[in-house]
Amino acid sequence: MSKQDPRPAPDLEESIERLSDLIDQMDEAHFDVSRIDACLDALERQEPLDIRFDTEASLNAFQEVHRDLFPSLRVLPGGKERRPKGRRVFRRAAIVAAAAVVSSVAVAQALGVDLFGAVAQWSKGQFQVTYGDTDSLETGYVPNVQPEGCYSDGQAALDAYGIEEQMLPTWHPVPGDEVPGMEVSVVQEADGTLLFTEDHRTESGSGYTYEVRQHSSADAALQALIGVDDPDVLTYELDGRTYYILSTAPEAHTVTWAVDIYSGRIYGDIDLETARHMARSVTQRDEIPYTPPEVDQPPEHQTMAEALEALGMDTSYAPQWLPEGFLPVESSIRQDDTFGDMAYLFLTDPVGERHLSLSIQSYPDPSVVGSTVYEKDDTPVVEYVRGGATFYIMNNLDSKTVVWMDGTVEGSFSGGLTQEECIQIIDSIPRYAGET
């Protein structure tokens, strides 16, 4: 503190609050790491970190004080979930976590640790590529790629608990012009029943909800059915199941059914036809219709090699073969000193009624590398090794996605392809020619 400033130096608590306020004022587009580092340096001077610092004990203490930041800890006696006090806590936690990751990476770099390793992990519904310190990560199938107790959707929650029975709709209506958000929870009821809930509700409460219960027996699942004996209930037979549909209000219905030890329920602001469609989508997926794109003029870059060349990137990452009939529709490139360079190309095959997208991204610095999540279905991931790289081929309904990592480069392509076509595209990439 200078002689010209008579104010007392801030104490540790005040400094922490200043750092917290500073972080709250930032967003993804205006995140100044240098200011965060300056605050952390000031905190270090006020209270240096003991070399014997117990990180595990500190983490446990932090989680205990800030339980609302951790979904896996938000469970009260009786199985009821504790709700966060507000949305601000999630935003604040995410930015604090980002600052912590950046600081940790800087330390690791200073120690000469190579953080450019990449790990692929997948569940039934997602495939995730993670860059960073991969020592503690496992490759291959994991029950759920989300943080413990936090699920991307209801199916991810069922996957995490090993429930393989198809119980959730795969088709979602859009009520009016407002798409409801989604909130997923898993609680244990008083009788031991596990309740999985996927809410699609607007802030006003309108929308719809899916519920799946895992009971102790098939008889208990049948007892959970609602409105079965109501004289106005409609039965909908499909794939060996009976769905009971009951009108609860104008333009509001409840659908309920039971399979083995599981019972399902859909309810909310849905008309009869929507209720039938949602029930049908539990076991029968809708085909995705082909929509030809409008092309006013050809894109600036006709091939991935042209897009990479415009970025100054190595063109040997670009496939030299694509299935016949694909025409370029859209291309884009991005150059960013912080987030890296990316080339994107979108093509369509009007005759075959299918699309294809390709993306190549190069990361300049491990401190800004996180993870990429790709949607997939529950069919197995195929690993194809070529030129020393592992290509992961996965299904997403009628589409296939291929992902690979090569040092700081992440590549992917997806579309209405066969596995044979995917392999041919991979084999045509010059960088991986020869060695298999």
Coordinates of C-alpha atoms in Angstrom, one line a residue:
M1 CA 0.0 0.0 0.0
S2 CA 1.4 3.4 -1.0
K3 CA 1.8 6.3 1.5
Q4 CA -0.7 8.3 -0.6
D5 CA -3.4 5.8 0.1
P6 CA -4.6 5.9 3.7
R7 CA -7.1 3.1 3.3
P8 CA -6.4 -0.1 5.2
A9 CA -5.4 -3.1 3.1
P10 CA -8.3 -5.4 2.4
D11 CA -8.5 -8.6 4.5
L12 CA -8.6 -12.0 3.0
E13 CA -12.3 -12.3 3.0
E14 CA -12.7 -9.0 1.4
S15 CA -10.2 -9.9 -1.3
I16 CA -12.1 -13.1 -2.0
E17 CA -15.4 -11.2 -2.3
R18 CA -13.7 -8.8 -4.8
L19 CA -12.5 -11.7 -6.9
S20 CA -16.0 -13.2 -6.8
D21 CA -17.6 -9.9 -7.9
L22 CA -15.1 -9.5 -10.7
I23 CA -15.9 -13.0 -12.0
D24 CA -19.6 -12.2 -11.8
Q25 CA -19.1 -9.2 -14.0
M26 CA -17.5 -11.3 -16.8
D27 CA -19.1 -13.6 -19.4
E28 CA -17.8 -16.0 -22.0
A29 CA -17.1 -13.2 -24.5
H30 CA -15.3 -10.9 -22.0
F31 CA -13.3 -13.2 -19.7
D32 CA -10.1 -11.5 -18.7
V33 CA -7.7 -14.1 -17.4
S34 CA -5.0 -11.6 -16.6
R35 CA -7.3 -9.8 -14.1
I36 CA -8.2 -13.1 -12.5
D37 CA -4.5 -14.0 -12.2
A38 CA -3.8 -10.6 -10.6
C39 CA -6.4 -11.2 -8.0
L40 CA -5.1 -14.7 -7.3
D41 CA -1.6 -13.3 -7.0
A42 CA -2.8 -10.8 -4.4
L43 CA -4.5 -13.6 -2.5
E44 CA -1.3 -15.6 -2.6
R45 CA 0.6 -12.7 -1.1
Q46 CA -2.0 -12.3 1.7
E47 CA -2.1 -16.0 2.6
P48 CA 0.6 -18.1 0.9
L49 CA -0.4 -21.7 0.2
D50 CA 1.2 -24.2 2.6
I51 CA 3.3 -26.7 0.7
R52 CA 1.6 -29.4 2.9
F53 CA -1.8 -28.2 1.7
D54 CA -4.3 -31.0 1.8
T55 CA -6.3 -30.6 -1.5
E56 CA -8.7 -33.5 -0.8
A57 CA -9.7 -32.1 2.7
S58 CA -10.0 -28.6 1.2
L59 CA -12.3 -29.9 -1.6
N60 CA -14.5 -31.8 0.9
A61 CA -14.8 -28.6 3.1
F62 CA -15.7 -26.5 0.1
Q63 CA -18.3 -29.0 -1.1
E64 CA -19.8 -29.0 2.4
V65 CA -20.1 -25.2 2.6
H66 CA -21.3 -24.8 -1.0
R67 CA -23.5 -27.9 -1.4
D68 CA -25.9 -26.2 -3.8
L69 CA -23.1 -26.1 -6.5
F70 CA -22.8 -29.9 -6.5
P71 CA -25.9 -31.9 -7.8
S72 CA -24.6 -35.1 -6.2
L73 CA -24.8 -33.5 -2.8
R74 CA -28.2 -32.0 -3.1
V75 CA -30.1 -34.9 -1.5
L76 CA -31.9 -34.5 1.8
P77 CA -33.2 -37.2 4.2
G78 CA -36.1 -39.0 2.7
G79 CA -34.7 -38.9 -0.8
K80 CA -35.9 -35.4 -1.7
E81 CA -33.6 -33.3 -3.8
R82 CA -32.4 -29.9 -2.6
R83 CA -33.1 -27.2 -5.2
P84 CA -30.5 -24.6 -6.0
K85 CA -31.3 -21.2 -4.6
G86 CA -31.2 -19.6 -8.0
R87 CA -29.7 -19.8 -11.5
R88 CA -26.9 -17.3 -10.6
V89 CA -25.1 -19.9 -8.5
F90 CA -24.7 -22.2 -11.6
R91 CA -23.2 -19.4 -13.7
R92 CA -20.9 -18.3 -10.9
A93 CA -19.8 -21.9 -10.2
A94 CA -19.1 -22.5 -13.9
I95 CA -16.9 -19.4 -14.3
V96 CA -15.1 -20.0 -11.0
A97 CA -14.4 -23.6 -12.3
A98 CA -13.1 -22.2 -15.6
A99 CA -10.7 -19.8 -13.7
A100 CA -9.5 -22.7 -11.6
V101 CA -8.9 -24.9 -14.7
V102 CA -7.0 -22.1 -16.4
S103 CA -4.8 -21.5 -13.4
S104 CA -4.1 -25.2 -12.9
V105 CA -3.1 -25.6 -16.6
A106 CA -0.7 -22.7 -16.3
V107 CA 1.0 -24.3 -13.3
A108 CA 1.1 -27.7 -15.2
Q109 CA 2.7 -26.0 -18.2
A110 CA 5.3 -24.4 -16.0
L111 CA 6.2 -27.8 -14.6
G112 CA 6.5 -29.2 -18.1
V113 CA 3.5 -31.5 -18.0
D114 CA 2.1 -32.4 -21.4
L115 CA -1.6 -31.6 -21.4
F116 CA -2.3 -32.3 -25.0
G117 CA -3.4 -35.8 -24.4
A118 CA -7.0 -36.7 -25.4
V119 CA -9.4 -39.3 -24.0
A120 CA -12.6 -40.6 -25.6
Q121 CA -15.3 -41.9 -23.4
W122 CA -18.9 -42.7 -24.1
S123 CA -22.2 -43.7 -22.7
K124 CA -25.3 -45.0 -24.5
G125 CA -26.3 -41.5 -25.4
Q126 CA -23.2 -39.5 -25.8
F127 CA -19.6 -39.6 -26.9
Q128 CA -17.2 -37.2 -25.3
V129 CA -13.6 -36.1 -26.3
T130 CA -11.7 -34.6 -23.4
Y131 CA -8.4 -32.8 -23.6
G132 CA -6.2 -32.1 -20.6
D133 CA -4.6 -34.1 -17.8
T134 CA -5.9 -37.5 -18.8
D135 CA -4.2 -39.6 -16.1
S136 CA -7.4 -40.0 -14.1
L137 CA -9.7 -40.7 -17.1
E138 CA -10.7 -44.0 -18.5
T139 CA -11.2 -44.7 -22.2
G140 CA -14.1 -46.6 -23.6
Y141 CA -17.6 -46.9 -22.1
V142 CA -18.6 -45.1 -19.0
P143 CA -22.0 -45.2 -17.4
N144 CA -22.6 -41.5 -17.9
V145 CA -20.3 -38.8 -19.2
Q146 CA -22.0 -36.0 -17.2
P147 CA -20.7 -35.1 -13.7
E148 CA -21.9 -37.4 -11.0
G149 CA -25.6 -36.8 -10.2
C150 CA -26.0 -34.5 -13.2
Y151 CA -27.7 -35.8 -16.3
S152 CA -28.0 -34.3 -19.8
D153 CA -31.5 -35.9 -20.2
G154 CA -33.7 -38.6 -18.7
Q155 CA -32.2 -41.3 -20.8
A156 CA -28.7 -40.5 -19.5
A157 CA -30.1 -41.0 -15.9
L158 CA -31.6 -44.4 -16.8
D159 CA -28.3 -45.3 -18.4
A160 CA -26.4 -44.4 -15.3
Y161 CA -28.6 -46.7 -13.3
G162 CA -28.2 -49.6 -15.8
I163 CA -31.9 -49.5 -16.9
E164 CA -32.1 -50.9 -20.4
E165 CA -35.9 -51.0 -20.9
Q166 CA -37.1 -48.4 -23.4
M167 CA -39.3 -46.1 -21.2
L168 CA -38.8 -42.5 -22.4
P169 CA -40.2 -40.8 -25.5
T170 CA -37.7 -39.9 -28.2
W171 CA -40.1 -37.3 -29.9
H172 CA -40.7 -34.0 -28.2
P173 CA -43.5 -31.6 -29.2
V174 CA -43.0 -27.8 -29.2
P175 CA -46.0 -26.1 -27.6
G176 CA -46.7 -22.9 -29.4
D177 CA -43.6 -20.8 -30.1
E178 CA -41.8 -21.5 -26.8
V179 CA -39.7 -24.6 -26.3
P180 CA -39.7 -25.7 -22.7
G181 CA -36.5 -26.1 -20.9
M182 CA -35.4 -29.4 -19.4
E183 CA -34.7 -30.4 -15.8
V184 CA -33.7 -34.0 -14.8
S185 CA -33.8 -35.5 -11.3
V186 CA -33.5 -38.9 -9.7
V187 CA -35.0 -39.4 -6.2
Q188 CA -35.8 -42.4 -4.0
E189 CA -39.3 -42.5 -2.7
A190 CA -40.3 -43.6 0.8
D191 CA -41.1 -47.2 -0.3
G192 CA -37.7 -47.5 -2.0
T193 CA -39.0 -46.8 -5.5
L194 CA -36.6 -44.9 -7.8
L195 CA -38.3 -42.0 -9.6
F196 CA -36.7 -40.6 -12.7
T197 CA -38.2 -37.3 -13.8
E198 CA -37.5 -35.3 -17.0
D199 CA -39.4 -32.0 -16.9
H200 CA -40.0 -29.8 -20.0
R201 CA -41.6 -26.7 -18.5
T202 CA -41.6 -23.0 -19.2
E203 CA -41.1 -20.5 -16.4
S204 CA -44.9 -20.2 -16.2
G205 CA -45.2 -23.9 -15.5
S206 CA -46.7 -24.9 -18.9
G207 CA -45.3 -27.9 -20.8
Y208 CA -45.0 -31.5 -20.0
T209 CA -43.3 -34.1 -17.8
Y210 CA -41.9 -37.6 -18.2
E211 CA -41.7 -40.0 -15.2
V212 CA -40.2 -43.4 -14.9
R213 CA -40.4 -45.5 -11.7
Q214 CA -38.4 -48.6 -10.9
H215 CA -40.5 -50.7 -8.5
S216 CA -39.7 -53.7 -6.3
S217 CA -41.9 -56.0 -8.4
A218 CA -44.1 -56.1 -11.5
D219 CA -47.2 -56.1 -9.4
A220 CA -46.1 -52.8 -7.8
A221 CA -45.5 -51.4 -11.3
L222 CA -49.1 -52.3 -12.3
Q223 CA -50.4 -50.7 -9.1
A224 CA -48.8 -47.4 -10.1
L225 CA -50.9 -47.1 -13.3
I226 CA -53.2 -44.1 -13.3
G227 CA -56.8 -44.0 -14.5
V228 CA -56.9 -47.6 -15.8
D229 CA -60.4 -48.1 -14.5
D230 CA -61.7 -44.7 -15.6
P231 CA -64.7 -45.2 -18.1
D232 CA -63.2 -42.4 -20.3
V233 CA -59.7 -43.9 -20.5
L234 CA -58.4 -44.7 -24.0
T235 CA -56.2 -47.7 -24.6
Y236 CA -53.4 -47.6 -27.2
E237 CA -51.8 -51.0 -28.1
L238 CA -48.3 -50.8 -29.5
D239 CA -45.4 -53.2 -29.7
G240 CA -46.9 -55.5 -27.0
R241 CA -47.6 -52.7 -24.6
T242 CA -50.8 -51.0 -23.5
Y243 CA -50.7 -47.2 -23.0
Y244 CA -53.6 -45.7 -21.1
I245 CA -54.5 -42.2 -22.2
L246 CA -56.7 -40.1 -20.0
S247 CA -57.9 -36.5 -20.6
T248 CA -57.3 -34.4 -17.5
A249 CA -58.3 -31.0 -18.9
P250 CA -59.0 -29.3 -22.3
E251 CA -55.8 -30.0 -24.3
A252 CA -54.2 -31.8 -21.4
H253 CA -53.7 -35.6 -21.1
T254 CA -51.9 -38.2 -19.1
V255 CA -50.3 -41.4 -20.6
T256 CA -49.4 -44.2 -18.3
W257 CA -48.1 -47.8 -18.9
A258 CA -46.1 -50.6 -17.2
V259 CA -43.4 -52.9 -18.4
D260 CA -41.9 -55.6 -16.1
I261 CA -40.9 -53.7 -12.8
Y262 CA -41.1 -50.2 -14.5
S263 CA -44.0 -47.8 -14.8
G264 CA -44.0 -44.8 -17.1
R265 CA -46.1 -41.6 -17.2
I266 CA -46.3 -38.6 -19.5
Y267 CA -48.5 -35.7 -18.5
G268 CA -49.0 -32.0 -19.2
D269 CA -50.3 -29.6 -21.9
I270 CA -50.6 -32.1 -24.7
D271 CA -53.6 -32.9 -27.0
L272 CA -54.7 -36.4 -27.8
E273 CA -52.8 -36.8 -31.1
T274 CA -49.6 -35.5 -29.4
A275 CA -50.1 -38.0 -26.5
R276 CA -50.3 -40.8 -29.0
H277 CA -47.2 -39.6 -30.8
M278 CA -45.2 -39.3 -27.6
A279 CA -46.3 -42.8 -26.5
R280 CA -45.4 -44.3 -29.9
S281 CA -42.0 -42.7 -29.8
V282 CA -41.0 -44.7 -26.7
T283 CA -40.4 -47.8 -28.9
Q284 CA -40.6 -46.4 -32.4
R285 CA -38.3 -43.6 -33.6
D286 CA -39.5 -41.1 -36.1
E287 CA -37.6 -41.1 -39.4
I288 CA -35.8 -37.8 -39.9
P289 CA -37.1 -36.3 -43.2
Y290 CA -34.6 -35.0 -45.8
T291 CA -34.9 -31.2 -46.3
P292 CA -33.0 -29.9 -49.3
P293 CA -31.1 -26.7 -48.3
E294 CA -31.6 -23.5 -50.3
V295 CA -28.4 -22.6 -52.1
D296 CA -28.3 -19.0 -53.4
Q297 CA -24.6 -19.3 -54.5
P298 CA -21.8 -21.8 -54.0
P299 CA -19.9 -21.5 -50.8
E300 CA -16.5 -19.7 -50.8
H301 CA -14.7 -23.0 -50.1
Q302 CA -15.8 -26.0 -52.2
T303 CA -13.7 -28.6 -50.3
M304 CA -12.2 -29.1 -46.9
A305 CA -8.7 -28.8 -48.3
E306 CA -9.6 -25.3 -49.7
A307 CA -10.9 -24.2 -46.2
L308 CA -7.8 -25.5 -44.4
E309 CA -5.5 -23.8 -46.9
A310 CA -7.4 -20.5 -46.3
L311 CA -6.6 -20.9 -42.6
G312 CA -3.0 -21.8 -43.2
M313 CA -3.6 -25.3 -41.7
D314 CA -2.2 -28.6 -42.9
T315 CA -4.4 -29.7 -45.8
S316 CA -3.4 -33.3 -45.3
Y317 CA -6.2 -33.6 -42.7
A318 CA -8.8 -33.1 -45.5
P319 CA -10.4 -36.3 -47.0
Q320 CA -9.7 -36.6 -50.7
W321 CA -12.8 -38.9 -51.3
L322 CA -16.4 -38.4 -50.5
P323 CA -19.4 -40.5 -51.7
E324 CA -20.7 -39.5 -55.1
G325 CA -23.5 -37.0 -55.3
F326 CA -22.5 -34.6 -52.5
L327 CA -22.5 -30.9 -53.4
P328 CA -21.0 -28.2 -51.2
V329 CA -23.7 -25.9 -49.7
E330 CA -22.0 -24.0 -46.9
S331 CA -18.5 -23.4 -45.6
S332 CA -17.0 -21.3 -42.8
I333 CA -13.6 -20.7 -41.3
R334 CA -12.6 -19.2 -38.0
Q335 CA -9.2 -17.9 -36.8
D336 CA -8.9 -17.2 -33.1
D337 CA -5.7 -16.8 -31.1
T338 CA -7.4 -18.0 -28.0
F339 CA -9.9 -20.7 -29.1
G340 CA -8.1 -21.9 -32.1
D341 CA -8.7 -22.3 -35.9
M342 CA -11.6 -24.2 -37.3
A343 CA -12.8 -25.2 -40.8
Y344 CA -16.3 -26.3 -41.5
L345 CA -18.0 -27.7 -44.6
F346 CA -21.6 -28.8 -45.2
L347 CA -22.7 -30.8 -48.2
T348 CA -25.9 -32.3 -49.5
D349 CA -26.8 -35.2 -51.8
P350 CA -30.3 -34.3 -53.3
V351 CA -30.6 -37.7 -55.1
G352 CA -29.7 -39.8 -52.0
E353 CA -31.6 -37.4 -49.7
R354 CA -28.8 -37.1 -47.2
H355 CA -26.5 -34.5 -45.7
L356 CA -22.8 -34.5 -44.7
S357 CA -20.8 -32.1 -42.5
L358 CA -17.0 -32.0 -41.9
S359 CA -15.1 -30.1 -39.2
I360 CA -11.4 -29.8 -38.5
Q361 CA -10.3 -27.8 -35.4
S362 CA -6.8 -26.9 -34.2
Y363 CA -6.3 -25.9 -30.6
P364 CA -3.4 -23.5 -29.9
D365 CA -3.1 -23.8 -26.2
P366 CA -4.2 -26.5 -23.7
S367 CA -5.5 -23.8 -21.3
V368 CA -8.5 -23.2 -23.5
V369 CA -9.2 -26.8 -24.5
G370 CA -12.1 -28.5 -22.8
S371 CA -14.3 -31.2 -24.2
T372 CA -16.7 -31.9 -27.1
V373 CA -19.8 -34.0 -26.8
Y374 CA -21.4 -35.8 -29.7
E375 CA -24.9 -37.3 -29.6
K376 CA -25.2 -41.1 -30.3
D377 CA -27.5 -43.9 -29.8
D378 CA -26.9 -47.1 -27.7
T379 CA -25.3 -49.1 -30.5
P380 CA -21.6 -50.0 -30.0
V381 CA -18.8 -47.6 -31.0
V382 CA -16.5 -48.9 -33.6
E383 CA -12.8 -48.1 -33.3
Y384 CA -10.9 -48.0 -36.6
V385 CA -7.1 -47.5 -36.4
R386 CA -5.4 -45.8 -39.4
G387 CA -2.0 -44.2 -39.6
G388 CA -1.4 -44.3 -35.9
A389 CA -4.7 -42.5 -35.1
T390 CA -7.9 -44.1 -33.7
F391 CA -11.1 -43.1 -35.5
Y392 CA -14.4 -43.6 -33.5
I393 CA -17.4 -44.5 -35.7
M394 CA -20.7 -44.2 -33.9
N395 CA -24.4 -44.3 -34.8
N396 CA -27.0 -41.6 -34.1
L397 CA -30.3 -43.1 -35.5
D398 CA -29.9 -43.0 -39.3
S399 CA -26.8 -41.0 -39.2
K400 CA -23.1 -41.9 -38.5
T401 CA -20.5 -39.7 -36.8
V402 CA -16.7 -40.2 -37.0
V403 CA -14.4 -38.5 -34.5
W404 CA -10.6 -38.6 -34.1
M405 CA -7.9 -36.7 -32.2
D406 CA -4.4 -36.0 -33.4
G407 CA -2.3 -34.0 -31.0
T408 CA -3.9 -30.5 -30.9
V409 CA -6.2 -31.3 -33.8
E410 CA -9.8 -32.7 -33.5
G411 CA -11.6 -33.8 -36.6
S412 CA -15.1 -35.1 -37.2
F413 CA -17.6 -35.8 -40.0
S414 CA -21.2 -36.9 -39.8
G415 CA -24.2 -37.6 -42.0
G416 CA -26.3 -40.3 -43.7
L417 CA -23.3 -42.6 -44.4
T418 CA -22.7 -46.3 -44.3
Q419 CA -19.8 -47.7 -42.2
E420 CA -18.1 -48.7 -45.4
E421 CA -18.3 -45.1 -46.7
C422 CA -17.0 -43.8 -43.3
I423 CA -13.9 -46.1 -43.7
Q424 CA -13.4 -45.0 -47.3
I425 CA -13.4 -41.4 -46.2
I426 CA -10.9 -42.1 -43.4
D427 CA -8.7 -44.1 -45.8
S428 CA -8.6 -41.1 -48.2
I429 CA -7.1 -38.7 -45.6
P430 CA -3.5 -38.3 -46.7
R431 CA -2.1 -37.7 -43.2
Y432 CA -3.1 -41.3 -42.2
A433 CA -2.3 -43.1 -45.5
G434 CA -0.2 -46.3 -45.4
E435 CA 0.0 -47.5 -41.8
T436 CA -3.1 -49.3 -40.5

